[in-house]
Coordinates of C-alpha atoms and ligand atoms in Angstrom, one line a residue:
M1 CA 72.8 118.1 130.8
T2 CA 73.5 115.7 133.6
N3 CA 76.3 113.2 134.0
R4 CA 74.3 110.0 134.3
T5 CA 77.2 107.6 134.1
H6 CA 79.2 109.4 136.8
T7 CA 82.2 109.3 134.6
K8 CA 85.0 111.7 135.5
F9 CA 86.8 113.6 132.8
I10 CA 90.4 114.7 132.7
F11 CA 91.4 117.3 130.1
I12 CA 95.0 117.7 129.1
T13 CA 96.2 120.8 127.3
G14 CA 99.6 121.8 126.3
G15 CA 101.4 125.2 126.4
V16 CA 104.6 127.0 125.4
L17 CA 105.5 124.7 122.5
S18 CA 104.7 121.4 120.9
S19 CA 106.5 118.0 121.3
L20 CA 106.6 118.3 125.1
G21 CA 105.2 114.8 125.4
K22 CA 101.5 115.4 126.0
G23 CA 100.5 112.0 124.6
L24 CA 103.0 110.2 126.9
A25 CA 101.7 112.2 129.8
A26 CA 98.1 111.3 129.0
A27 CA 99.1 107.6 128.6
S28 CA 101.0 107.6 131.9
I29 CA 98.1 109.2 133.7
G30 CA 95.9 106.4 132.3
A31 CA 98.4 103.8 133.5
L32 CA 98.5 105.3 137.0
L33 CA 94.7 105.4 137.3
E34 CA 94.4 101.8 136.0
S35 CA 97.0 100.8 138.7
R36 CA 94.5 102.1 141.2
G37 CA 91.8 99.8 139.8
L38 CA 89.9 102.4 137.8
R39 CA 88.5 101.7 134.3
I40 CA 89.8 104.3 131.9
T41 CA 89.8 105.4 128.3
L42 CA 91.6 108.0 126.4
Q43 CA 90.6 110.3 123.5
K44 CA 92.7 112.6 121.3
L45 CA 91.1 115.8 119.8
D46 CA 93.3 117.1 117.0
P47 CA 92.7 120.7 115.8
Y48 CA 93.7 120.2 112.1
I49 CA 91.2 120.0 109.2
N50 CA 92.1 116.6 107.7
V51 CA 89.2 114.3 108.5
D52 CA 91.8 111.7 109.8
P53 CA 95.6 111.5 109.6
G54 CA 95.3 108.7 107.0
T55 CA 96.3 110.8 104.1
M56 CA 99.0 112.8 105.8
N57 CA 102.7 112.4 105.0
P58 CA 104.5 110.6 107.8
F59 CA 107.3 113.2 107.5
Q60 CA 104.9 115.8 108.7
H61 CA 102.7 114.0 111.1
G62 CA 104.6 110.9 112.2
E63 CA 103.1 107.4 112.1
V64 CA 99.5 106.7 111.4
F65 CA 98.3 104.4 114.1
V66 CA 95.6 101.8 113.2
T67 CA 93.0 100.5 115.6
D68 CA 91.2 97.1 115.5
D69 CA 88.1 98.7 113.9
G70 CA 90.3 100.2 111.2
A71 CA 90.5 103.8 112.3
E72 CA 93.6 105.6 111.0
T73 CA 94.6 107.7 114.0
D74 CA 97.1 109.9 115.6
L75 CA 100.2 108.2 116.9
D76 CA 99.4 109.2 120.5
L77 CA 96.7 106.4 120.4
G78 CA 99.7 104.1 120.1
H79 CA 101.0 105.3 123.4
Y80 CA 97.6 105.0 125.0
E81 CA 97.3 101.4 124.0
R82 CA 100.8 100.6 125.0
Y83 CA 100.5 102.1 128.5
T84 CA 96.9 101.0 129.3
N85 CA 94.4 98.2 128.8
A86 CA 92.1 100.6 126.9
R87 CA 91.1 99.2 123.5
L88 CA 90.6 102.1 121.2
T89 CA 88.3 102.7 118.2
Q90 CA 87.0 105.4 115.8
L91 CA 85.6 107.1 118.9
N92 CA 89.0 107.8 120.5
N93 CA 90.3 110.3 117.9
F94 CA 88.6 113.3 116.5
T95 CA 89.9 116.0 114.3
S96 CA 88.4 119.4 113.6
G97 CA 87.8 118.2 110.1
R98 CA 85.7 115.3 111.3
I99 CA 83.7 117.4 113.7
Y100 CA 83.0 120.0 111.0
H101 CA 82.2 117.3 108.5
S102 CA 79.5 115.9 110.9
V103 CA 78.1 119.4 111.6
I104 CA 77.9 120.2 107.9
T105 CA 76.3 116.9 107.1
K106 CA 73.6 117.5 109.7
E107 CA 73.1 121.1 108.4
R108 CA 72.6 119.7 104.8
R109 CA 70.1 117.2 106.2
G110 CA 68.2 120.0 107.8
D111 CA 68.8 118.8 111.3
Y112 CA 69.3 122.3 112.7
L113 CA 65.7 123.3 111.7
G114 CA 66.6 126.5 109.9
K115 CA 68.9 127.9 112.6
T116 CA 72.2 129.7 111.9
V117 CA 74.8 127.1 112.4
Q118 CA 77.7 128.5 114.5
V119 CA 80.9 127.5 116.3
I120 CA 79.1 128.1 119.6
P121 CA 76.9 126.2 120.2
H122 CA 76.8 123.8 117.3
V123 CA 80.4 122.9 116.8
T124 CA 81.1 122.9 120.6
D125 CA 78.0 120.7 121.2
E126 CA 79.2 118.3 118.6
I127 CA 82.6 118.1 120.4
K128 CA 81.0 117.7 123.8
H129 CA 78.8 114.9 122.4
W130 CA 81.8 112.8 121.3
I131 CA 83.6 113.5 124.6
R132 CA 80.6 112.2 126.5
E133 CA 80.2 109.3 124.1
V134 CA 83.7 108.0 124.7
G135 CA 83.1 108.3 128.5
T136 CA 80.3 105.7 128.7
D137 CA 81.3 102.5 130.5
V138 CA 84.5 103.9 132.2
D139 CA 85.3 105.5 135.5
V140 CA 87.6 108.1 134.0
A141 CA 88.0 109.4 130.4
I142 CA 91.2 111.2 129.7
I143 CA 90.9 113.7 126.8
E144 CA 94.0 115.1 125.2
I145 CA 93.7 118.3 123.2
G146 CA 96.3 118.4 120.4
G147 CA 98.2 121.6 119.6
T148 CA 99.3 124.4 121.9
V149 CA 97.1 126.8 123.8
G150 CA 97.1 130.0 121.8
D151 CA 96.7 128.4 118.4
I152 CA 93.6 129.7 116.6
E153 CA 92.7 126.1 115.5
S154 CA 92.3 124.7 119.0
L155 CA 89.9 127.4 120.2
P156 CA 86.6 125.4 119.6
F157 CA 88.0 122.4 121.5
L158 CA 89.1 124.6 124.4
E159 CA 85.7 126.3 124.5
A160 CA 84.0 122.9 124.5
I161 CA 86.0 121.6 127.4
R162 CA 85.5 124.9 129.3
Q163 CA 81.8 124.5 129.0
F164 CA 82.1 120.8 130.0
R165 CA 82.8 121.5 133.6
A166 CA 79.7 123.6 134.0
D167 CA 77.7 120.8 132.2
V168 CA 78.8 117.8 134.3
G169 CA 79.8 119.5 137.6
K170 CA 83.0 120.8 139.2
N171 CA 84.0 117.5 140.9
N172 CA 83.8 115.6 137.7
V173 CA 86.4 117.4 135.7
C174 CA 90.1 117.9 136.2
Y175 CA 92.1 120.3 133.9
I176 CA 95.8 119.4 133.5
H177 CA 98.2 121.7 131.7
L178 CA 101.6 120.6 130.4
T179 CA 104.2 123.4 130.1
L180 CA 107.9 123.9 129.8
V181 CA 110.2 125.2 132.5
P182 CA 113.4 125.7 130.5
Y183 CA 116.9 125.7 132.0
I184 CA 118.9 128.7 130.8
K185 CA 122.6 127.7 130.8
T186 CA 124.1 131.2 130.8
S187 CA 122.3 132.2 134.0
G188 CA 122.2 128.7 135.4
E189 CA 118.5 129.1 136.2
L190 CA 115.2 127.5 135.5
K191 CA 112.7 130.0 134.1
T192 CA 109.0 130.0 135.0
K193 CA 107.9 132.9 132.8
P194 CA 106.8 130.7 129.8
T195 CA 104.6 128.7 132.2
Q196 CA 103.1 131.8 133.7
H197 CA 102.3 133.1 130.2
S198 CA 100.8 129.9 129.0
V199 CA 98.6 129.6 132.0
K200 CA 97.5 133.2 131.6
E201 CA 96.5 132.4 128.0
L202 CA 94.5 129.4 129.2
R203 CA 92.8 131.5 131.9
S204 CA 91.9 134.1 129.4
I205 CA 89.7 131.6 127.7
G206 CA 88.1 130.6 131.0
I207 CA 90.1 127.5 132.0
Q208 CA 91.9 127.5 135.3
P209 CA 94.1 124.4 135.4
D210 CA 93.9 122.2 138.5
I211 CA 97.3 120.6 137.9
L212 CA 100.5 121.8 136.1
L213 CA 102.9 119.3 134.6
C214 CA 106.2 121.1 134.2
R215 CA 108.5 119.5 131.6
T216 CA 112.0 120.3 132.6
E217 CA 115.6 119.1 132.4
R218 CA 116.2 119.4 136.1
D219 CA 114.2 118.8 139.2
L220 CA 112.1 121.8 140.3
S221 CA 113.0 123.1 143.8
E222 CA 110.4 123.8 146.3
E223 CA 111.0 127.5 145.8
I224 CA 110.3 127.3 142.1
K225 CA 107.2 125.2 142.6
G226 CA 106.0 127.8 145.1
K227 CA 106.6 130.6 142.6
I228 CA 104.7 128.7 139.8
A229 CA 101.9 128.0 142.2
L230 CA 101.6 131.6 143.2
F231 CA 101.6 133.0 139.7
C232 CA 99.4 130.3 138.2
N233 CA 96.9 130.2 141.0
V234 CA 97.3 126.5 141.8
P235 CA 98.2 124.7 145.1
K236 CA 101.9 124.0 145.4
D237 CA 101.4 120.2 145.4
A238 CA 99.6 120.6 142.1
V239 CA 102.9 121.7 140.5
I240 CA 104.3 118.4 139.2
T241 CA 107.9 118.0 137.9
A242 CA 108.0 116.2 134.6
V243 CA 111.7 115.7 134.4
D244 CA 113.4 114.2 131.3
V245 CA 113.9 110.5 131.7
E246 CA 116.0 107.9 130.0
S247 CA 113.2 105.5 129.1
I248 CA 109.6 106.6 128.3
Y249 CA 108.4 103.8 130.5
E250 CA 109.7 105.6 133.6
V251 CA 107.2 108.4 133.2
P252 CA 104.3 106.8 135.2
L253 CA 106.6 106.0 138.1
R254 CA 108.1 109.5 138.1
F255 CA 104.6 111.1 138.0
H256 CA 103.6 108.9 140.9
D257 CA 106.6 109.9 143.0
E258 CA 105.6 113.5 142.4
G259 CA 102.1 112.7 143.8
L260 CA 100.3 113.2 140.5
D261 CA 97.8 110.4 140.9
D262 CA 97.0 111.4 144.5
R263 CA 96.3 114.9 143.4
I264 CA 94.1 113.8 140.5
V265 CA 91.9 111.5 142.6
E266 CA 91.6 114.4 145.1
V267 CA 90.5 116.9 142.5
L268 CA 88.0 114.4 141.1
N269 CA 86.9 113.3 144.5
I270 CA 87.3 109.6 143.8
W271 CA 88.1 106.9 146.3
T272 CA 90.4 104.2 145.0
R273 CA 92.8 101.6 146.4
S274 CA 96.5 102.6 146.5
P275 CA 98.3 102.0 143.2
H276 CA 99.8 98.6 142.3
L277 CA 103.0 99.6 140.4
D278 CA 105.2 96.5 140.8
Q279 CA 104.8 95.6 137.1
W280 CA 106.0 99.1 136.0
R281 CA 108.9 98.9 138.5
D282 CA 109.9 95.5 137.2
L283 CA 109.7 96.8 133.6
V284 CA 111.9 99.8 134.3
H285 CA 114.4 97.5 136.1
R286 CA 114.6 95.2 133.1
I287 CA 115.1 98.1 130.7
R288 CA 117.9 99.6 132.9
H289 CA 119.7 96.3 133.4
P290 CA 119.8 94.4 130.1
E291 CA 122.1 91.3 129.9
C292 CA 123.2 92.0 126.3
T293 CA 122.7 94.2 123.3
V294 CA 121.5 93.4 119.8
T295 CA 121.7 95.6 116.7
I296 CA 118.8 95.7 114.2
C297 CA 119.0 97.6 110.9
I298 CA 115.8 99.2 109.7
V299 CA 116.0 99.8 105.9
G300 CA 113.3 102.3 105.1
K301 CA 112.3 105.6 103.6
Y302 CA 111.3 107.8 106.5
I303 CA 114.4 107.2 108.5
D304 CA 115.1 110.8 109.3
L305 CA 112.1 111.2 111.4
K306 CA 111.9 108.6 114.2
E307 CA 108.3 109.5 114.8
S308 CA 107.3 107.9 111.5
Y309 CA 108.1 104.4 112.9
K310 CA 107.0 105.0 116.4
S311 CA 105.2 101.8 117.1
L312 CA 107.8 99.8 115.2
N313 CA 110.7 101.2 117.3
E314 CA 108.7 100.5 120.5
A315 CA 107.8 97.0 119.4
L316 CA 111.5 96.2 118.8
A317 CA 112.4 97.6 122.2
H318 CA 109.7 95.3 123.7
G319 CA 111.1 92.3 121.8
G320 CA 114.4 93.3 123.4
I321 CA 113.0 93.5 126.9
A322 CA 111.4 90.1 126.5
N323 CA 114.9 88.7 125.7
N324 CA 116.7 90.8 128.3
A325 CA 118.5 92.6 125.6
R326 CA 118.9 96.3 124.7
V327 CA 118.0 96.8 121.1
I328 CA 120.2 99.3 119.2
L329 CA 118.5 100.6 116.0
E330 CA 120.4 101.5 112.9
F331 CA 118.5 103.3 110.2
V332 CA 119.5 103.0 106.6
D333 CA 117.9 105.0 103.9
S334 CA 116.9 102.4 101.3
E335 CA 117.5 104.9 98.4
D336 CA 121.2 105.0 99.4
L337 CA 121.4 101.3 98.8
E338 CA 120.4 101.6 95.2
Q339 CA 123.6 102.9 93.8
D340 CA 126.7 100.9 92.9
T341 CA 129.0 103.4 94.6
P342 CA 131.6 103.0 97.4
A343 CA 129.1 104.8 99.7
A344 CA 126.4 102.2 99.1
Q345 CA 129.1 99.5 99.5
Q346 CA 129.8 100.9 102.9
L347 CA 126.2 100.7 103.8
F348 CA 126.1 97.0 103.0
E349 CA 129.1 96.7 105.4
R350 CA 126.8 98.1 108.0
L351 CA 124.3 95.5 107.2
T352 CA 127.0 92.9 107.7
V353 CA 127.6 93.9 111.3
C354 CA 123.9 94.0 112.2
D355 CA 122.2 91.1 113.9
G356 CA 118.9 91.4 112.0
I357 CA 117.4 93.3 109.1
L358 CA 113.9 94.8 109.1
V359 CA 112.1 96.3 106.2
P360 CA 109.0 98.2 107.4
G361 CA 105.8 99.4 105.8
G362 CA 105.7 102.2 103.3
F363 CA 104.0 103.7 100.3
G364 CA 105.3 104.9 96.9
A365 CA 108.1 103.8 94.6
R366 CA 111.0 105.8 96.1
G367 CA 113.7 103.5 97.6
V368 CA 111.9 100.3 96.7
E369 CA 114.9 98.8 94.8
G370 CA 117.1 99.5 97.8
K371 CA 114.8 97.6 100.0
I372 CA 114.8 94.7 97.6
R373 CA 118.6 94.7 97.8
A374 CA 118.5 94.6 101.6
V375 CA 116.1 91.6 101.5
R376 CA 118.4 89.9 99.1
F377 CA 121.4 90.5 101.4
A378 CA 119.4 89.1 104.4
R379 CA 118.3 86.0 102.4
E380 CA 121.8 85.2 101.0
H381 CA 123.7 86.0 104.2
K382 CA 121.1 84.0 106.3
A383 CA 120.7 87.0 108.5
P384 CA 117.4 87.2 110.4
F385 CA 114.9 89.1 108.3
F386 CA 111.5 90.6 109.2
G387 CA 109.4 92.3 106.5
I388 CA 106.4 94.2 107.5
C389 CA 103.6 95.0 105.0
L390 CA 105.6 96.6 102.2
G391 CA 108.5 94.7 103.7
M392 CA 106.7 91.4 103.0
Q393 CA 105.9 92.5 99.5
M394 CA 109.5 93.4 98.9
A395 CA 110.5 89.9 100.1
V396 CA 108.1 88.2 97.7
I397 CA 109.4 90.4 94.8
E398 CA 113.0 89.7 95.7
F399 CA 112.4 85.9 95.9
A400 CA 110.4 85.9 92.6
R401 CA 113.2 87.7 90.8
H402 CA 116.3 86.0 92.1
V403 CA 115.1 82.5 93.1
G404 CA 111.9 82.1 91.1
E405 CA 113.5 83.2 87.9
M406 CA 110.9 85.9 87.2
P407 CA 112.9 88.9 85.9
H408 CA 111.3 92.3 86.6
A409 CA 108.8 90.8 89.0
N410 CA 107.2 93.6 90.8
S411 CA 104.1 95.0 92.6
T412 CA 101.7 96.8 90.2
E413 CA 102.0 99.7 92.7
F414 CA 105.5 100.3 91.2
N415 CA 105.3 98.8 87.8
P416 CA 101.7 98.4 86.4
S417 CA 103.0 96.5 83.4
T418 CA 105.4 94.1 85.1
P419 CA 105.4 90.6 83.4
Y420 CA 105.2 89.0 86.9
P421 CA 102.7 91.0 89.1
V422 CA 103.5 89.0 92.2
I423 CA 101.9 91.8 94.3
Y424 CA 98.8 93.3 92.8
L425 CA 95.7 95.4 93.5
M426 CA 92.5 93.3 94.0
T427 CA 90.0 95.3 92.1
E428 CA 87.0 94.0 93.9
W429 CA 87.3 93.3 97.5
F430 CA 84.8 92.7 100.3
N431 CA 85.3 95.0 103.3
P432 CA 83.7 93.1 106.3
Q433 CA 83.9 96.2 108.6
R434 CA 81.7 98.2 106.3
N435 CA 79.9 95.1 105.0
M436 CA 80.3 96.1 101.4
T437 CA 82.3 95.3 98.3
I438 CA 84.9 97.9 97.4
V439 CA 85.7 98.3 93.8
R440 CA 88.9 100.1 93.1
T441 CA 91.4 100.8 90.4
Q442 CA 94.9 102.1 90.2
Q443 CA 93.4 105.6 90.0
S444 CA 91.0 105.2 93.0
D445 CA 90.8 107.8 95.8
K446 CA 93.6 107.4 98.3
G447 CA 91.2 107.6 101.2
G448 CA 88.8 104.7 102.0
T449 CA 90.1 102.1 99.7
M450 CA 92.6 100.3 101.9
R451 CA 92.3 97.1 103.8
L452 CA 92.3 98.5 107.3
G453 CA 92.0 97.1 110.8
A454 CA 91.9 93.7 112.3
Y455 CA 91.5 90.5 110.3
P456 CA 91.8 86.9 111.4
C457 CA 94.7 84.8 110.1
V458 CA 95.2 81.0 110.4
L459 CA 98.7 79.8 111.0
Q460 CA 100.3 76.7 109.5
E461 CA 101.3 74.1 112.1
G462 CA 105.1 73.8 112.6
S463 CA 105.8 77.2 111.0
R464 CA 108.0 79.8 112.7
A465 CA 104.9 82.0 113.0
A466 CA 103.0 79.3 114.8
E467 CA 106.0 78.6 117.1
A468 CA 106.1 82.3 117.9
Y469 CA 102.4 82.8 118.6
Q470 CA 101.9 79.4 120.2
T471 CA 98.4 79.4 118.7
R472 CA 96.6 78.5 115.5
E473 CA 94.5 81.6 114.8
I474 CA 95.5 85.2 115.4
S475 CA 94.1 88.6 114.6
E476 CA 96.3 91.4 113.3
R477 CA 95.8 95.0 112.0
H478 CA 96.2 95.9 108.3
R479 CA 96.8 99.1 106.4
H480 CA 97.5 98.5 102.7
R481 CA 95.9 98.3 99.3
Y482 CA 98.0 95.7 97.5
E483 CA 98.0 91.9 98.2
F484 CA 100.0 88.8 97.3
N485 CA 98.9 87.5 93.9
N486 CA 97.7 83.8 94.2
D487 CA 98.6 83.1 90.5
F488 CA 102.2 82.8 91.7
R489 CA 101.6 80.8 94.8
D490 CA 102.4 77.3 93.5
R491 CA 105.5 78.5 91.5
L492 CA 107.0 80.3 94.5
E493 CA 106.1 77.5 96.8
A494 CA 108.0 75.1 94.6
C495 CA 111.1 77.3 95.0
G496 CA 111.0 77.2 98.8
M497 CA 108.7 80.0 99.8
R498 CA 106.2 79.0 102.5
F499 CA 102.8 80.6 103.0
T500 CA 102.3 80.1 106.7
G501 CA 99.6 82.5 107.5
L502 CA 96.4 82.7 105.4
S503 CA 93.0 84.3 105.8
R504 CA 90.3 81.9 107.0
D505 CA 89.1 81.2 103.4
G506 CA 92.8 80.6 102.4
Q507 CA 92.6 83.3 99.8
L508 CA 94.7 86.1 101.3
V509 CA 98.4 85.5 102.0
E510 CA 99.1 87.1 105.4
I511 CA 102.5 85.5 106.3
I512 CA 105.4 84.2 104.2
E513 CA 108.5 82.4 105.4
L514 CA 111.5 80.8 103.7
E515 CA 112.7 77.3 104.0
D516 CA 116.3 76.9 104.5
H517 CA 116.9 80.1 106.4
P518 CA 117.2 80.5 110.2
W519 CA 114.5 83.2 110.5
F520 CA 113.0 84.9 107.4
L521 CA 109.4 86.1 107.9
G522 CA 107.2 88.6 106.2
C523 CA 103.7 89.6 107.2
Q524 CA 101.1 91.6 105.3
F525 CA 99.8 93.1 108.5
H526 CA 101.4 95.5 111.1
P527 CA 102.2 93.5 114.2
E528 CA 103.9 96.6 115.8
F529 CA 100.5 98.1 116.6
K530 CA 99.7 95.3 119.1
S531 CA 103.0 95.1 121.0
R532 CA 103.1 96.1 124.7
P533 CA 106.1 96.8 126.9
M534 CA 105.0 94.1 129.4
S535 CA 104.0 91.6 126.7
A536 CA 106.1 91.9 123.6
H537 CA 104.5 91.0 120.3
P538 CA 105.3 87.3 119.6
L539 CA 106.9 88.0 116.2
F540 CA 109.1 90.8 117.6
R541 CA 110.1 88.5 120.6
A542 CA 111.0 85.8 118.1
F543 CA 112.8 88.1 115.7
I544 CA 115.0 89.5 118.5
H545 CA 115.6 86.0 119.8
A546 CA 116.7 84.9 116.3
A547 CA 119.0 88.0 116.0
L548 CA 120.6 87.1 119.3
Q549 CA 121.3 83.6 118.1
F550 CA 122.7 84.9 114.9
Q551 CA 125.0 87.2 116.9
Q552 CA 126.2 84.3 119.0
N553 CA 126.6 81.9 116.1
S554 CA 128.7 84.4 114.2
K555 CA 130.7 85.0 117.4
R556 CA 130.4 88.7 116.9
V557 CA 130.5 90.8 120.0
V558 CA 128.8 94.2 120.0
A559 CA 130.4 96.8 122.2
Ligands
LIG601 N1 102.2 100.3 99.7 C1 101.8 98.9 100.1 C2 100.3 98.7 99.9 O1 99.5 99.6 99.8 C3 102.2 98.6 101.5 C4 101.5 99.5 102.5 C5 102.2 99.4 103.9 O2 103.3 99.0 104.0 N2 101.5 99.8 104.9 O3 99.9 97.6 99.8

């Protein structure tokens, strides 16, 4: 097998334990290589058996990130898109489940011509095929292997990337291993043993890392770097300190200061210009020196696990950066707002001191009534309100019930026999990405029946949405089953609800706003997936701006 395209490949593995920030490391490496003028892409290989993370509980797996082409992917793809210009698709995230699914489909079709189908070579060949596939048309493909070295599940992926270097040639592959160098308080020392063991484990399966990223609380001394280099068989300048930082957007700069990008281009034998990092420096400066603070309350279900609203939290931070403000997030569990108890009352007090209220996306009936209460609070107190996907649906339901005089209005997701199904399931719906009509019922499979990925939306002139976007047509990403029910459009419009974003044919309601409110907007799509630190999403920029104005008008000062 030859490497016809001359693409270089970087493989990133992780050791010792999970959650060391492999995704951020991969994204930061992508940013550094782009700053040197290289065209890059990123791919995540996840060792679990689910075909995609779409059906996984956000409590377990964190957010499901959605790409333009409607792939439901690992949240690390969100980091990749936020840090780089790479536009990701189905090709950029594979799970073991998806690899096996494709191998088994081929086997059933008879493609293997009677051979015994085995992990090596059939599964590893399949993995290598998709790695090569993602590497067409770029200078460097950065491949992150999920999980931790030593897990049974990740072995086929590791074997595939081991073989890959022999396939494409030594100078075309760079192995980077992320490990932990813990600081032990009692002895006041940084410990290198876990790193040594993890590298030993990696070498036992035939992979000698070229570069080590050492996650640590404190800077690594030259002496420690020397020790790690000696025991792990890498040059000393290939031992990179990945020290904890205040903002995740500092990581590319820290890596650069440690010489990481120099080292990578050396291993891969690529000639590039020196990196242009002014944009990143400016970004970090703005994050470190905000002019003011603004508090946003997120009323949701998965509030205990920040990972479940990853892109949302980032998009709010970006909205802050664009307004020179630091955004403080307050999380309220919507279920707690449902009772009529003093505790719930106290939570409403917390809403009173917030500058804006956001109800994010979600699935399932739990906590829905609390979200509706939060919407009502925002509407009546004229506090800036931003409803995303389920959040928009909640806003429609709240308005129908309390302004439109439609008692028990609901979504058929939560009450199939509501007298006013203002949000409902379209039983027949054309999926343009798959070019087919999807027929679904309340009992349909959970996988494959959602409206997923990018859809165009036309904005109404003069609306807050149009003012924010400064354009008439936009494209945003979706991930939901239920839609606004047009049977109620006229009635709600007569009461003051505005439908300011519609599909091109005017049939699907994508954005709602309220008249007679400083900033009240709900959107059926997920704008958070397209926000970037250096160019905040227009709706998040506008929402934070409205929150700052609300703060000023009510003359409240936040400490
Ligand atoms: N549960 C709602 C639906 O399926 C909203 C989904 C979401 O917020 N992503 O339509």
